[in-house]
CSV table of C-alpha atoms in Angstrom, one decimal:
chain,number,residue,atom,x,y,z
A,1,UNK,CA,0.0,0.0,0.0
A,2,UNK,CA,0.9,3.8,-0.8
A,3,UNK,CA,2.7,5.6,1.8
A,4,UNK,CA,0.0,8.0,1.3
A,5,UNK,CA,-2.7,6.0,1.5
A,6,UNK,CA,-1.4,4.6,4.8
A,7,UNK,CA,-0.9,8.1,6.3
A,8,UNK,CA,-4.8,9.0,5.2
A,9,UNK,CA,-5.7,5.5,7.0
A,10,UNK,CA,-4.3,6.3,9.7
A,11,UNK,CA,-5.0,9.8,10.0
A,12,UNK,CA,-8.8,9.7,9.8
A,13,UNK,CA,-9.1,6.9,11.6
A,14,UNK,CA,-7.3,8.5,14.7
A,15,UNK,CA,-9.5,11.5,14.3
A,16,UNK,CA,-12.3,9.1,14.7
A,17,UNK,CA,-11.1,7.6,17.9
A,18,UNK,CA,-10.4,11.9,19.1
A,19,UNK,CA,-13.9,12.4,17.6
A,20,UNK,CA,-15.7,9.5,20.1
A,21,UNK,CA,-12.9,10.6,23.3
A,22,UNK,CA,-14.0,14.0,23.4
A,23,UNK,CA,-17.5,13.0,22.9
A,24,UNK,CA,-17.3,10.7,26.2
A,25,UNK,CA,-15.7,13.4,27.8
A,26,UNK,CA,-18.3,15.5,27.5
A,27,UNK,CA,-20.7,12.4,28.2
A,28,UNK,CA,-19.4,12.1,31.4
A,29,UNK,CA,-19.6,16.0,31.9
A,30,UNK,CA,-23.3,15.6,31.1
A,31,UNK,CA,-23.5,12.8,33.7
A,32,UNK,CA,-21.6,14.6,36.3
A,33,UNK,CA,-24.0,17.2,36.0
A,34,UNK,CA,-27.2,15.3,36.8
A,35,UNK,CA,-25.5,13.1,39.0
A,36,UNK,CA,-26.2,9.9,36.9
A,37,UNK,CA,-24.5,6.8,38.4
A,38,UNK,CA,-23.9,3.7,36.2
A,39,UNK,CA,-25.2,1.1,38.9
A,40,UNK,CA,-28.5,3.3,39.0
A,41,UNK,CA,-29.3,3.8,35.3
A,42,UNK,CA,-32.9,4.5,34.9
A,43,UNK,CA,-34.9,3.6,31.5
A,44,UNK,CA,-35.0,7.1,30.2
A,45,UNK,CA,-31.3,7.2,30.0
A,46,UNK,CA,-30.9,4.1,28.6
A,47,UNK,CA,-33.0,5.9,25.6
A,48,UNK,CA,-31.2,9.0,25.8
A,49,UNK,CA,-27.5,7.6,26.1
A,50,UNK,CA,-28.0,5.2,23.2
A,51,UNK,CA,-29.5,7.9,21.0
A,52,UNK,CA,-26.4,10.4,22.3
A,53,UNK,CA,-23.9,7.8,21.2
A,54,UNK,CA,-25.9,6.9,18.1
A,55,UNK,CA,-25.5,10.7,17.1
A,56,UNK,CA,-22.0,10.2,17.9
A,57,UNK,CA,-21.4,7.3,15.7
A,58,UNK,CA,-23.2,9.5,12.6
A,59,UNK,CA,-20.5,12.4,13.2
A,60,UNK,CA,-18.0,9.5,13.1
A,61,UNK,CA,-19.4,9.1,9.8
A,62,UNK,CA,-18.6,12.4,8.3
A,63,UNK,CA,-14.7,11.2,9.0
A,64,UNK,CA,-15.1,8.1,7.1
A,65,UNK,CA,-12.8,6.8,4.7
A,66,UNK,CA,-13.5,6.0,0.4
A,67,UNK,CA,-12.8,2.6,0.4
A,68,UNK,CA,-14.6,1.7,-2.8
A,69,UNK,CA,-17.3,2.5,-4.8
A,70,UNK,CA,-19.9,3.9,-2.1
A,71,UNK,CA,-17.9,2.1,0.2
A,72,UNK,CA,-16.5,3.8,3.2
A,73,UNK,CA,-14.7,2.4,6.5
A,74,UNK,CA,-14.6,4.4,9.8
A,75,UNK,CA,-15.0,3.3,13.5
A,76,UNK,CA,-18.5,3.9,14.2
A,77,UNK,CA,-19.2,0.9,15.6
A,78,UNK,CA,-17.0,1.7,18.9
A,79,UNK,CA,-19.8,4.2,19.7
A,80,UNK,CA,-22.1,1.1,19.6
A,81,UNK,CA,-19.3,-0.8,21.7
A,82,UNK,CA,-19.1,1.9,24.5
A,83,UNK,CA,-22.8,2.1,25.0
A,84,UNK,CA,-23.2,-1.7,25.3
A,85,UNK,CA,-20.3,-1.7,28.2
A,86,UNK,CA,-21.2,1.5,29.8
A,87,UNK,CA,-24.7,1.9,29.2
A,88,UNK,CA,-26.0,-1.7,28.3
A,89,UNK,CA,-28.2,-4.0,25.7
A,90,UNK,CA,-31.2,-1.5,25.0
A,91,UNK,CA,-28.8,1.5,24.6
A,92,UNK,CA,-26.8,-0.5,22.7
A,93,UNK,CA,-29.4,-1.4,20.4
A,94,UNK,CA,-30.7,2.3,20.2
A,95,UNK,CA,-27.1,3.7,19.2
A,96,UNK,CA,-27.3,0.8,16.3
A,97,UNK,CA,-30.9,1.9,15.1
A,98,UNK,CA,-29.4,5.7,14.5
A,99,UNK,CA,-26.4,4.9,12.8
A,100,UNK,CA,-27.9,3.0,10.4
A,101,UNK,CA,-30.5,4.9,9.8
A,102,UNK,CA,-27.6,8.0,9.7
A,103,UNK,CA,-25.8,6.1,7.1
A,104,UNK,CA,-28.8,5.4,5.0
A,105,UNK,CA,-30.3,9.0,5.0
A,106,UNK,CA,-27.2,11.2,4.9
A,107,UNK,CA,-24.9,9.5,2.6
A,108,UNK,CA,-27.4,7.9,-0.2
A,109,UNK,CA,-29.4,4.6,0.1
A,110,UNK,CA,-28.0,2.0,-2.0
A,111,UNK,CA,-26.6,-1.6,-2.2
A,112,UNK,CA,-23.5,-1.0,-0.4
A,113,UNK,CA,-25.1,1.3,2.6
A,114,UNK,CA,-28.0,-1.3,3.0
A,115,UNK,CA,-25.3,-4.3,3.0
A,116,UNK,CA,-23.2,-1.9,5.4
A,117,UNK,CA,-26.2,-1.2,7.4
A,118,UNK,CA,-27.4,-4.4,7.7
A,119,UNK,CA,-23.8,-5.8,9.0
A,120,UNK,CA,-23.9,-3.1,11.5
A,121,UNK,CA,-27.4,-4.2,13.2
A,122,UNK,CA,-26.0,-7.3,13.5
A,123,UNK,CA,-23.0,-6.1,15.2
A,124,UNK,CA,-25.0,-3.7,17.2
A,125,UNK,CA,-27.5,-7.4,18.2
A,126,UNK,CA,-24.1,-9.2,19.2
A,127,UNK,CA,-23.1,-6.5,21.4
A,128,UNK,CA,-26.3,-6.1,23.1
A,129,UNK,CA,-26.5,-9.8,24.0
A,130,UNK,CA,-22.6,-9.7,25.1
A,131,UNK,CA,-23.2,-6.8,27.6
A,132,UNK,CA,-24.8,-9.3,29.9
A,133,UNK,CA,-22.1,-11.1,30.4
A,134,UNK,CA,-21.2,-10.8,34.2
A,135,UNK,CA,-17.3,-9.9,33.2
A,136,UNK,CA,-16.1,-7.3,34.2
A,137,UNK,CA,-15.9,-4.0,31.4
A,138,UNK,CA,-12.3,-4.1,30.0
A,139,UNK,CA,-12.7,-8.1,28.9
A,140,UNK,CA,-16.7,-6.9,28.0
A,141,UNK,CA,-15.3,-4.2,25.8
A,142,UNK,CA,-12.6,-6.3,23.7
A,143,UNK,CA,-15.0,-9.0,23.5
A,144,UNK,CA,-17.8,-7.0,21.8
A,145,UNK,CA,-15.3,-5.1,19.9
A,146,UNK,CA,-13.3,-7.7,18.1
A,147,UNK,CA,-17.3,-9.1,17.4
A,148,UNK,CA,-18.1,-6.4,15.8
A,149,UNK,CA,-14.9,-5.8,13.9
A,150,UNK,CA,-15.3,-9.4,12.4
A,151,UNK,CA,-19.3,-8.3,11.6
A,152,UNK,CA,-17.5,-5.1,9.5
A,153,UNK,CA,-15.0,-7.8,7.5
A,154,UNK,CA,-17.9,-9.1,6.1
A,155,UNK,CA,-19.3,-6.1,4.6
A,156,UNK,CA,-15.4,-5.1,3.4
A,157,UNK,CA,-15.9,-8.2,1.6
A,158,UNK,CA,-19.2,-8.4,0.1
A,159,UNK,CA,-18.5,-5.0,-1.1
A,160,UNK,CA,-15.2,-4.5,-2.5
A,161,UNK,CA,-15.3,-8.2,-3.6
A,162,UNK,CA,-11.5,-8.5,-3.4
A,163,UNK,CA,-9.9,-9.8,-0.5
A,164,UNK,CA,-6.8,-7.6,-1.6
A,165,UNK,CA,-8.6,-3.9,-1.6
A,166,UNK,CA,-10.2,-5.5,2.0
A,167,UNK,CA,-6.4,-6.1,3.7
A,168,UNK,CA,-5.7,-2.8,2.5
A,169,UNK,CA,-7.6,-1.1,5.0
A,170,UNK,CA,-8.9,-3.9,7.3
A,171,UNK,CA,-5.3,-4.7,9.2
A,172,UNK,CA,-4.9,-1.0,10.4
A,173,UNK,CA,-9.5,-0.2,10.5
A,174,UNK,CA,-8.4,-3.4,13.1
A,175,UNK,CA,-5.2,-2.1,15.3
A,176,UNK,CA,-6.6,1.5,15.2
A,177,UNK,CA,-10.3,0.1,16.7
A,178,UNK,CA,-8.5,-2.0,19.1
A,179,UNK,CA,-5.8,0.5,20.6
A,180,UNK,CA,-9.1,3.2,21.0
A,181,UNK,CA,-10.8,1.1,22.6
A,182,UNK,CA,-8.2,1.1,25.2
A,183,UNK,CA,-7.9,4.3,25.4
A,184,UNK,CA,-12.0,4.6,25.3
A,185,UNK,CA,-11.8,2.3,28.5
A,186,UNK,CA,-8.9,4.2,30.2
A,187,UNK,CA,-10.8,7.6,29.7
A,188,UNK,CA,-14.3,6.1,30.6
A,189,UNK,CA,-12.9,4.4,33.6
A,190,UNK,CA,-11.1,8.1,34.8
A,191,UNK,CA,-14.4,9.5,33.9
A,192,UNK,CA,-16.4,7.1,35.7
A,193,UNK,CA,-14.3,7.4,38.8
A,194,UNK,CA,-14.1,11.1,39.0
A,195,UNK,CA,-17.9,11.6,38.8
A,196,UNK,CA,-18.1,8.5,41.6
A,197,UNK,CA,-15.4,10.3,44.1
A,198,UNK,CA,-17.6,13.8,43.7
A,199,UNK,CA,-21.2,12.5,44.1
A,200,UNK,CA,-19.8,10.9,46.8
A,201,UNK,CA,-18.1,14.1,48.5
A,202,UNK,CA,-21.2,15.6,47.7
A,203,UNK,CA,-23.4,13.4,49.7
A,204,UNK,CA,-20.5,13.0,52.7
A,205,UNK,CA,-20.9,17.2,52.9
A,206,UNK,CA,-24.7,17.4,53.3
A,207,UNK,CA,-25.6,14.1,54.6
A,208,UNK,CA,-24.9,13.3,59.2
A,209,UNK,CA,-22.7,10.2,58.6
A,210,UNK,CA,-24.5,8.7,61.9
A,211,UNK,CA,-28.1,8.8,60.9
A,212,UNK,CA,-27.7,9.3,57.3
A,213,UNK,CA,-30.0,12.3,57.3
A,214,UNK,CA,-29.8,15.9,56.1
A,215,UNK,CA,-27.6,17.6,58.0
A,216,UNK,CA,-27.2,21.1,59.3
A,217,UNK,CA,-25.6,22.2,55.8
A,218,UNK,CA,-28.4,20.6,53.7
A,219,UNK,CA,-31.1,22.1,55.9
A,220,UNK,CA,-29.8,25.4,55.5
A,221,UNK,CA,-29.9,25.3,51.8
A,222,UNK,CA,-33.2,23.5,51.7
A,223,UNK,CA,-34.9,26.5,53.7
A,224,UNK,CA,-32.9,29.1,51.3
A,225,UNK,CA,-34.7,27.6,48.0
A,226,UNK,CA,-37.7,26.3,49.8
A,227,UNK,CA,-38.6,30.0,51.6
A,228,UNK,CA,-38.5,32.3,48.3
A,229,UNK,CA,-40.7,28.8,46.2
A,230,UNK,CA,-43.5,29.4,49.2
A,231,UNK,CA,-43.1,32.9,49.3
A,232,UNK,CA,-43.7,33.0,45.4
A,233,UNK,CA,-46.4,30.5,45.2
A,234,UNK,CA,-48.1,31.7,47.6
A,235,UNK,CA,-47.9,28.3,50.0
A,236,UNK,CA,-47.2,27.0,53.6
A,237,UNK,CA,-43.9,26.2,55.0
A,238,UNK,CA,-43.5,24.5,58.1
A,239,UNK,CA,-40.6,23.5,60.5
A,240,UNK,CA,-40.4,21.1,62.9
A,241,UNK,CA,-37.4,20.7,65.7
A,242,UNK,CA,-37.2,18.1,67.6
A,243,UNK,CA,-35.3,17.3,71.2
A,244,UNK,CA,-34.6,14.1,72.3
A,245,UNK,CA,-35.6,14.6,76.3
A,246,UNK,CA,-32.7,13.5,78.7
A,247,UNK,CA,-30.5,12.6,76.3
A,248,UNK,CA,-27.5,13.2,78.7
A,249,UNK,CA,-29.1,10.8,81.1
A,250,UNK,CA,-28.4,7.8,77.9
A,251,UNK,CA,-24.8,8.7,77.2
A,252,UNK,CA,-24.0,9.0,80.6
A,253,UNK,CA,-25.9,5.5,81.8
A,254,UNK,CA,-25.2,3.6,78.6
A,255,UNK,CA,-22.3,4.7,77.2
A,256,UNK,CA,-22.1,7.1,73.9
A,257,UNK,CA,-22.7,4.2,72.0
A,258,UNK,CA,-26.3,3.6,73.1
A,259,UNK,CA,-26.7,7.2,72.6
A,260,UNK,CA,-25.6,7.0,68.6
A,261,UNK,CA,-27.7,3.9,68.4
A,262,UNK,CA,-31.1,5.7,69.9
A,263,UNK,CA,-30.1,8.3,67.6
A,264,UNK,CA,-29.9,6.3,64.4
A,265,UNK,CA,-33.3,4.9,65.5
A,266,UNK,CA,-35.0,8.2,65.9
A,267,UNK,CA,-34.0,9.0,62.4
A,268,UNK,CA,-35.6,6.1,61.3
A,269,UNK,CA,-39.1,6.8,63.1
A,270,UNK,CA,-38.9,10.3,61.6
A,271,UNK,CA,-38.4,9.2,58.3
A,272,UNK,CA,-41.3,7.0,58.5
A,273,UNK,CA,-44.0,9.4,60.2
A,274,UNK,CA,-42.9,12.4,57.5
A,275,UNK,CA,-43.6,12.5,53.9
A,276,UNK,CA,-41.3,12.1,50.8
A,277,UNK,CA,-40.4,15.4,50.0
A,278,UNK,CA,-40.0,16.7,53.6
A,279,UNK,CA,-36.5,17.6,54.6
A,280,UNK,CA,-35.2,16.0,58.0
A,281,UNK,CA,-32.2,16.5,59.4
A,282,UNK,CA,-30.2,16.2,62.4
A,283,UNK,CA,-29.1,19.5,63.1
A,284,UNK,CA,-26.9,19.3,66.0
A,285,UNK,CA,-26.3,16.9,68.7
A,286,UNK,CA,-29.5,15.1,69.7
A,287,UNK,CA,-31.8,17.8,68.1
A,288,UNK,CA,-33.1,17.3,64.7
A,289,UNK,CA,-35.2,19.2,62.4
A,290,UNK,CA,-37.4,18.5,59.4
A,291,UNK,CA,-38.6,21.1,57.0
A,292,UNK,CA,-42.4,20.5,55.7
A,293,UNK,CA,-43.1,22.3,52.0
A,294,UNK,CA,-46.3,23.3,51.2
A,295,UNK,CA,-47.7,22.3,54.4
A,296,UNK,CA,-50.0,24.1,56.4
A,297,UNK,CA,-50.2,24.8,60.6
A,298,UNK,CA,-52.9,22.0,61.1
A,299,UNK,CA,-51.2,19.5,59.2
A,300,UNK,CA,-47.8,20.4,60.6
A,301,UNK,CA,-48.9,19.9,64.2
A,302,UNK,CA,-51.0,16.5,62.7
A,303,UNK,CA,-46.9,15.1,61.6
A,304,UNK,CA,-45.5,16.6,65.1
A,305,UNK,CA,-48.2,14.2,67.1
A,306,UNK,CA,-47.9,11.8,65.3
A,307,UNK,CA,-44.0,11.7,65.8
A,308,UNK,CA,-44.6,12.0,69.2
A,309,UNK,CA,-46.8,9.0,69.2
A,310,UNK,CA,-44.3,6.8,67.3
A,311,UNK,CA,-41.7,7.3,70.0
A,312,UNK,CA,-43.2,7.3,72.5
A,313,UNK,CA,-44.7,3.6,71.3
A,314,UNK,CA,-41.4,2.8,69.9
A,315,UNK,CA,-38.9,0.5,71.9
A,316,UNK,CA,-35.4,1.3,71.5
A,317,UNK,CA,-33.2,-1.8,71.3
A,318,UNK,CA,-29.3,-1.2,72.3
A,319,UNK,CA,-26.1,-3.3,70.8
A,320,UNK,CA,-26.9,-5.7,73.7
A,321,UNK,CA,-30.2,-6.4,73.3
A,322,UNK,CA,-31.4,-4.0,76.3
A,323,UNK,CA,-34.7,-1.8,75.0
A,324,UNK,CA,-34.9,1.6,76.4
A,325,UNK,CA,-38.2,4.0,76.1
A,326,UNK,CA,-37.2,7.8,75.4
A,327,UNK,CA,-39.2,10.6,74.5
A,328,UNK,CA,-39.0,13.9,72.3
A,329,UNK,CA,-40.4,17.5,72.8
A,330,UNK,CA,-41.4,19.5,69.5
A,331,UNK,CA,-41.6,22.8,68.6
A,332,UNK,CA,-43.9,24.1,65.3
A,333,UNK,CA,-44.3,27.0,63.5
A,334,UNK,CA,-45.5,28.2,60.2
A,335,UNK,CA,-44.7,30.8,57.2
A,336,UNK,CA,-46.1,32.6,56.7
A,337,UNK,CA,-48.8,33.0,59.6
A,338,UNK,CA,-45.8,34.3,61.8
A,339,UNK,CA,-44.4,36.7,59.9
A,340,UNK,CA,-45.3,37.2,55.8
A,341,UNK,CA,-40.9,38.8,55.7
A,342,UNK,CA,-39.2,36.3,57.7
A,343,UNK,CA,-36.4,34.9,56.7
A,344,UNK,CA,-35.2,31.4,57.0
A,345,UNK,CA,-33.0,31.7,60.1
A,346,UNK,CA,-35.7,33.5,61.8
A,347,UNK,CA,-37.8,31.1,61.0
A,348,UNK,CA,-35.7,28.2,62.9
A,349,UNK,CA,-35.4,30.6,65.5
A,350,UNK,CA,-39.2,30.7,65.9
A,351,UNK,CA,-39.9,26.8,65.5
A,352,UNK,CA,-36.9,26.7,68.9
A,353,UNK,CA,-38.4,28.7,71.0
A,354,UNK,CA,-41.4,26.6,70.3
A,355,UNK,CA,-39.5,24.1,71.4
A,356,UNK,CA,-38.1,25.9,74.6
A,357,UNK,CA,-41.6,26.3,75.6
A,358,UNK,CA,-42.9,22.5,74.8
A,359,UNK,CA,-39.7,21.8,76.8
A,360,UNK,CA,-40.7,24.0,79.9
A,361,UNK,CA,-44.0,22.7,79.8
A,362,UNK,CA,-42.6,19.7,80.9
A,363,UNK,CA,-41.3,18.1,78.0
A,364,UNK,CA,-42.7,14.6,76.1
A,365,UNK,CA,-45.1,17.3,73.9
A,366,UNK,CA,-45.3,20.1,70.9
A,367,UNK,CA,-45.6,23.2,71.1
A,368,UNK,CA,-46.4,25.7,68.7
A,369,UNK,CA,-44.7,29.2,68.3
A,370,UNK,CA,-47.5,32.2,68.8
A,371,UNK,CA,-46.5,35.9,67.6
C-alpha cells in the first residue's frame, strides 16, 4: 500500500477515535451534572444515552474513509461498543438503530449502505447480547469489539469483492479500533471514577454520617430555596425541631454508643411518620429538624403528634439487646402565619423557642410558636 494512503488511514481513523474521546468526555460531563450513576441507570437514560452515542457514531461518519465504490470504513461501531459496556443492551441497540439509519439518510441509500447497514445491526444485536455477560468491562469491551470488527469484515468483503482492496484497510480499520478502545476504557474508567469520588463528597458534605440524614448544611440550603418557592407560590412552610428529652441521662448510663444507636433509630421513626419530600435533618447533637413544604399549621402539628406518638410507642433496642423507652419535645411553627418577611434563620429561630416552651412545659409534647 501507498505511503499515502497509509498516512490517510491512519490519519482519519485517529480522528475518529479523538472524535468518540471528546464526545465521552463531554458524556461524562453531562452525567456529572445530573448526578447519573452507572449502577443506577434508569430507562430514560438508557434511551437517551443510546441515542447520544448513536448521534455520535453518525458524526464519526462524516470522517469516514472511500474505500470503494460507495464504500467507506470508519469506527463507528465503537460508539455502539461503549454504549453496550457503559450503558447496556437496550442503549446499545438504540445507538445501532441511528447509525444505520444515519448512514442510509445522509450518505445515499444504495446496495453497499444497506449491505453496510445491515452488518452493523447485527453487530449492534451481538453487542447487546454480550453486555450481559457478568465480566467485568475491559474483557466486556474487547470481546464485543473484536465481534463487531469481524461483523465489519464481512461487509469489506461483500462490497469490494477482493480480499486484496479489504487487507488494505482492514489490518490497520483493526489495530486503530483496538488501541481506542483502550484508550476509550482508560478515559471512561477516569471519567467514571471522578464523577463517583464527587457524588460521593457531595453526599458525605450534606448528609450526618450517623443517621444518614440531612444535616445542618443541607437544611440550611433547603430553607434558602424552599422560603423564596413558598413565598412565590403563595404556599405554607412548616418546620419542625425536635429534642430528644434526657438525652444526657443515655450517654451518661449507657455509654455514647447507646446514645448513637437511639439516635440512628430516631432518624428512622422520623423518616417514617414524615412525607417524601419533607426535609429531615439532624441539626446538631440530639436535636433534629425536618422542613415541611407546602404544608400548612394544622397539618404540621398533625406530623408533630404523630411523631410524638411513634416514640413514644417505639422500643429502642441497644447493641446488647437492652430496649430503652425515650421521649421527644417538638416545637412548630409556620410561614407565613408568623411573619409574611421572615427569613429562614428567623424562621428556625421561631420553630426553637417553640421548642423551649414545649420543653418548659414539661417536656414529652409540641408546642407551637404564637406571635
Amino acid at each position: 500500500m501507498p505511503l499515502g494512503r497509509v498516512n490517510i488511514l491512519f490519519s482519519t481513523f485517529f480522528v475518529n477515535t479523538c472524535i468518540l474521546v471528546t464526545f465521552l468526555y463531554i458524556t461524562g460531563l453531562v452525567s456529572q451534572r445530573y448526578k447519573i450513576r452507572l449502577h443506577t441507570l434508569t430507562h430514560k437514560v438508557h434511551w437517551i444515552g443510546g441515542a447520544l452515542f448513536g448521534c455520535y457514531g453518525i458524526v464519526i461518519m462524516y470522517y469516514s474513509i472511500p474505500v470503494g465504490f460507495n464504500t467507506i470504513a470508519d469506527l463507528r461501531h465503537l460508539a455502539i461498543v461503549a454504549t453496550a459496556t457503559y450503558i447496556g443492551g437496550p442503549a446499545a441497540l438504540m445507538a445501532t438503530l441511528f447509525i444505520c439509519l444515519g448512514r442510509l439518510l445522509l450518505f445515499g441509500i444504495n446496495t453497499q449502505a444497506i449491505v453496510g447497514a445491515i452488518f452493523m445491526l447485527l453487530a449492534g444485536l451481538g453487542c447487546a447480547v454480550l453486555s450481559h455477560l457478568s465480566w467485568s468491562r475491559l474483557p466486556k469491551l474487547i470481546m464485543m469489539n473484536v465481534f463487531a470488527l469481524g461483523i465489519i469484515f464481512c461487509p469489506l468483503m461483500i462490497n469490494l469483492k477482493n480480499l486484496d482492496d479489504v487487507l488494505h484497510v482492514y489490518p490497520l480499520q483493526f489495530f486503530i479500533s483496538m488501541v481506542g478502545g483502550c484508550l476509550l476504557y482508560l478515559i471512561a474508567e477516569s471519567i467514571n471514577t471522578s464523577n463517583e469520588l464527587l457524588l460521593r463528597l457531595e453526599h458525605t458534605s450534606y448528609t450526618d454520617h450517623l443517621t444518614n440524614l440531612s444535616n445542618r448544611r443541607q437544611l440550611e440550603f433547603s430553607l434558602e430555596e424552599q422560603l423564596p418557592q413558598a413565598r412565590q407560590r403563595h404556599e405554607h412552610l412548616s418546620v419542625l425541631v425536635l429534642d430528644i428529652d434526657h438525652f444526657k441521662e443515655v450517654n451518661d448510663t449507657y455509654g455514647h454508643a447507646a446514645g448513637d444507636a437511639v439516635l440512628r433509630q430516631l432518624g428512622q421513626i422520623l423518616m417514617e411518620k414524615c412525607r417524601t419530600n419533607d426535609v429531615v435533618t439532624r441539626s446538631g447533637g440530639e436535636e433534629f429538624t425536618v422542613l415541611l413544604p407546602n404544608c400548612a399549621f394544622r397539618q404540621a402539628l398533625r406530623i408533630a403528634n404523630q411523631i410524638l406518638s411513634g416514640v413514644n410507642q417505639y422500643e429502642f433496642v441497644l447493641a446488647d439487646g437492652l430496649i430503652l423507652k425515650v421521649t421527644v419535645s417538638i416545637g412548630v411553627t409556620t410561614f407565613p402565619g408568623t411573619g409574611e418577611d421572615i427569613s429562614g434563620a428567623a424562621l428556625l429561630e421561631q420553630a426553637d423557642k417553640a421548642l423551649y416552651e414545649a420543653k418548659k412545659a414539661g417536656r414529652n409534647r409540641v408546642c407551637s410558636y404564637e406571635i
